[in-house]
Short mmCIF file of C-alpha atoms in Angstrom, two decimals:
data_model
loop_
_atom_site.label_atom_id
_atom_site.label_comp_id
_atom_site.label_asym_id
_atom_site.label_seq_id
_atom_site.Cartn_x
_atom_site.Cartn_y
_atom_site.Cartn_z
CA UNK X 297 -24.80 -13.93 6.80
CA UNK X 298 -22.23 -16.94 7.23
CA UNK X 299 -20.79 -18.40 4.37
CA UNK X 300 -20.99 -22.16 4.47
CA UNK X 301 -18.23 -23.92 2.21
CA UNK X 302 -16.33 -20.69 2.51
CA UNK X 303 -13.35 -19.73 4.37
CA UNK X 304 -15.12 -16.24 5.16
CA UNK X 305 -12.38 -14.37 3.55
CA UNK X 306 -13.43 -14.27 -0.36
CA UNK X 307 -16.34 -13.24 -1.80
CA UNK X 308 -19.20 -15.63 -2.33
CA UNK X 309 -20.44 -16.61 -5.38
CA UNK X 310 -23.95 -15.93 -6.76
CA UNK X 311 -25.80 -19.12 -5.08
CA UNK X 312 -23.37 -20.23 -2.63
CA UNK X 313 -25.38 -20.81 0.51
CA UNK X 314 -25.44 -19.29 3.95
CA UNK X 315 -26.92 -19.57 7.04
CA UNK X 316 -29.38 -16.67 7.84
CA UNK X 317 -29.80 -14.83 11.12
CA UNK X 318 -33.16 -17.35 12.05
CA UNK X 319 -31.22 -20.38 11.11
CA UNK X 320 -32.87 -20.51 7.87
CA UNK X 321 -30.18 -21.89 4.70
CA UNK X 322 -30.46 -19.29 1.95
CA UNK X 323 -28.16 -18.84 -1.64
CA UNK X 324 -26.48 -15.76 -1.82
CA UNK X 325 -27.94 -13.49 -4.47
CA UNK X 326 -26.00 -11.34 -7.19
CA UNK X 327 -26.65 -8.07 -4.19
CA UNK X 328 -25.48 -10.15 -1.63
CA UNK X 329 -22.44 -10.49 -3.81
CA UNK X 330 -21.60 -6.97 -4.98
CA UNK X 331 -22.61 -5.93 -1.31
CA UNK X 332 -19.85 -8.10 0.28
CA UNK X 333 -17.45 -7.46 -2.40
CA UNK X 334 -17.49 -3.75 -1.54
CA UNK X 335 -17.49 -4.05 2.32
CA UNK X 336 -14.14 -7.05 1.69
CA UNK X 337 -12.62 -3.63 -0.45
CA UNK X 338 -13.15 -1.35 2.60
CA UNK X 339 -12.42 -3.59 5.07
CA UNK X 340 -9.10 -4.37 2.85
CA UNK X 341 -8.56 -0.33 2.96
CA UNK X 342 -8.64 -0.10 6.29
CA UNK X 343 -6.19 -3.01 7.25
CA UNK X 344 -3.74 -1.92 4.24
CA UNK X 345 -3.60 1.48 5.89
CA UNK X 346 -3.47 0.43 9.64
CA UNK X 347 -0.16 -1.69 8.33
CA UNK X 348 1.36 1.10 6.57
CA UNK X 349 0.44 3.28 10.25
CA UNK X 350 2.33 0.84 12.06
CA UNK X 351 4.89 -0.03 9.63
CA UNK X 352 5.96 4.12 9.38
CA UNK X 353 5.75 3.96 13.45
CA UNK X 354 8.73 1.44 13.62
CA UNK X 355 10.32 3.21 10.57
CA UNK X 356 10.18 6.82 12.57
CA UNK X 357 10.94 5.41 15.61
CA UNK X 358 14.35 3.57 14.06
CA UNK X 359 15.19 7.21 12.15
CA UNK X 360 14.68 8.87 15.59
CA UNK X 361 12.16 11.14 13.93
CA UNK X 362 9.20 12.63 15.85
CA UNK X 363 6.35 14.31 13.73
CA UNK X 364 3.04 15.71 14.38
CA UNK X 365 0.07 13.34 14.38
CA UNK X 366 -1.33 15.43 11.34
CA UNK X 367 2.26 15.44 9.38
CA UNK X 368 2.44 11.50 10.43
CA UNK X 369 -0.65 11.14 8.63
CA UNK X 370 -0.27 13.23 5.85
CA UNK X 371 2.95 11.33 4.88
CA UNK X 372 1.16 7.77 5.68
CA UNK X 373 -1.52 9.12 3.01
CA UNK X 374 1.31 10.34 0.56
CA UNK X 375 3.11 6.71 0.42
CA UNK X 376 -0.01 4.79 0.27
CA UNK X 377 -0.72 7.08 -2.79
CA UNK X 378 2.59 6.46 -4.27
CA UNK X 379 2.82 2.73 -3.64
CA UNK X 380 -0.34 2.49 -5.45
CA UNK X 381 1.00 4.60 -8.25
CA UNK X 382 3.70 2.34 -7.99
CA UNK X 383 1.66 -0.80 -8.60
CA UNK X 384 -0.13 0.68 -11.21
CA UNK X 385 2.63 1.69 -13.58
CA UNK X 386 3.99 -1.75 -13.35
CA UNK X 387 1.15 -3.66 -14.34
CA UNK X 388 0.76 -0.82 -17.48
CA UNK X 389 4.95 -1.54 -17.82
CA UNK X 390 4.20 -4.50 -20.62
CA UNK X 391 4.25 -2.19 -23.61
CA UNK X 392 7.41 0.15 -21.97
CA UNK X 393 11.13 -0.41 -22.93
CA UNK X 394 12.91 -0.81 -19.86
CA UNK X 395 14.14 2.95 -20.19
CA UNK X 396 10.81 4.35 -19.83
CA UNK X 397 9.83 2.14 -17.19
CA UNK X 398 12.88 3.60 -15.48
CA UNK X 399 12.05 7.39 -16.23
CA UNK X 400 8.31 6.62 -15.19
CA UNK X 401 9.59 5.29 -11.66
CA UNK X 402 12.35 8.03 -11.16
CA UNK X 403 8.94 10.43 -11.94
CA UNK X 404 7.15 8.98 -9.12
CA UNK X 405 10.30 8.66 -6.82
CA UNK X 406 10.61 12.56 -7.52
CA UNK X 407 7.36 13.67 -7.11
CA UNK X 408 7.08 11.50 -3.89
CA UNK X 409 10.50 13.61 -2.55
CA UNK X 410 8.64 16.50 -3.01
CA UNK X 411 5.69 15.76 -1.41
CA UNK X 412 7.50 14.31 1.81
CA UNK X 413 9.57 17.81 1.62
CA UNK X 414 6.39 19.79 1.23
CA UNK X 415 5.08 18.12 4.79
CA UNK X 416 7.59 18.20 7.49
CA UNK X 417 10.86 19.89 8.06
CA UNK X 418 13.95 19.01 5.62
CA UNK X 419 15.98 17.03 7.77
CA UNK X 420 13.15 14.95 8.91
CA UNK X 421 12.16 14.81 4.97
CA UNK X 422 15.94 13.58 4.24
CA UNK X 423 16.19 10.97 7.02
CA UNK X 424 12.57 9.48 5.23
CA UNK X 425 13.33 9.69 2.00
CA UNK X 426 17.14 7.97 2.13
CA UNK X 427 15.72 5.28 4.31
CA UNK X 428 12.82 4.04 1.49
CA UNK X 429 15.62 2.50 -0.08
CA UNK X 430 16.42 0.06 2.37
CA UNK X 431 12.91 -1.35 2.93
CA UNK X 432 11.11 -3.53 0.06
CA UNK X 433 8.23 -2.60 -1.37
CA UNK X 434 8.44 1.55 -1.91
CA UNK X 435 9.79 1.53 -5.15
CA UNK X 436 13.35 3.21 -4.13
CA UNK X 437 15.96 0.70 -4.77
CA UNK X 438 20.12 1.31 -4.59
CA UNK X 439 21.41 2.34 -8.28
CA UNK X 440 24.95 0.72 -6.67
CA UNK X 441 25.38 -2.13 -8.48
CA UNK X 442 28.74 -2.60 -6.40
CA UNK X 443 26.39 -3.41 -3.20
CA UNK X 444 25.06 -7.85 -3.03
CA UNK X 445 22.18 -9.14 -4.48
CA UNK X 446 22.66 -5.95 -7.61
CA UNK X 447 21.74 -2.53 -5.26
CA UNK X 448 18.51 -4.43 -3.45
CA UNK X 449 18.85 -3.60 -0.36
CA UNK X 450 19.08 -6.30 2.18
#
């Protein structure tokens, strides 16, 4: 089904109408709905994953780094799991002090080391690890406050 109204990329809403297959204008029902709602989940899966596959490419490829397909996508697994850990703990952050917050992240920073060590060899591991600081959105940032913008990395 096609949306009408829509532009194809949210969900529809229970009666919104569509065009069927035979031409025929139909509302979508509360199925339709939950069906589409879970394939839009997938479907945002897949394209979240493909980005962090080609995003790690560029990252290896800058480090020098060459890994097996399976230890590629073992780590690519491992940071998608730990970004998402990420996210979660700061939306549950509300009712932290700012010092657990901190311990909670260093956790996850830690446990994420280990995993990366755990997968390929240690000086591959290192190169990985010291470089998550200098890209947004992995939850390493600089502790040097010395560096601009307060130890983001830039």
């Amino acid at each position: 089904p096609t949306p009408t109204g829509s532009d194809g990329e949210t969900a529809p809403e229970p009666g919104e109408t569509f065009v069927d297959e035979k031409g025929n204008t139909r509302r979508f029902s509360d199925e339709d709905v939950a069906w589409f709602r879970a394939l839009k989940g997938e479907v945002d899966a897949i394209e979240r994953r493909e980005r962090y596959e080609q995003m790690f490419d560029r990252q290896l490829d800058r480090l020098g780094i060459s890994l097996t397909d399976d230890q590629q996508r073992q780590v690519v697994d491992e940071t998608i799991a730990f970004r998402t850990k990420v996210r979660d703990a700061g939306r549950r952050a509300g009712d932290q002090t700012q010092e657990d917050r901190r311990a909670a992240m260093d956790q996850l920073r830690e446990e994420y080391k280990q995993t990366v060590f755990s997968l390929v060899p240690a000086a591959e591991a290192d190169k990985i690890v010291e470089s998550m600081g200098r890209y947004p959105g992995y939850g390493f940032r600089s502790r040097d406050r010395n560096r601009p913008g307060g130890g983001r990395p830039r």
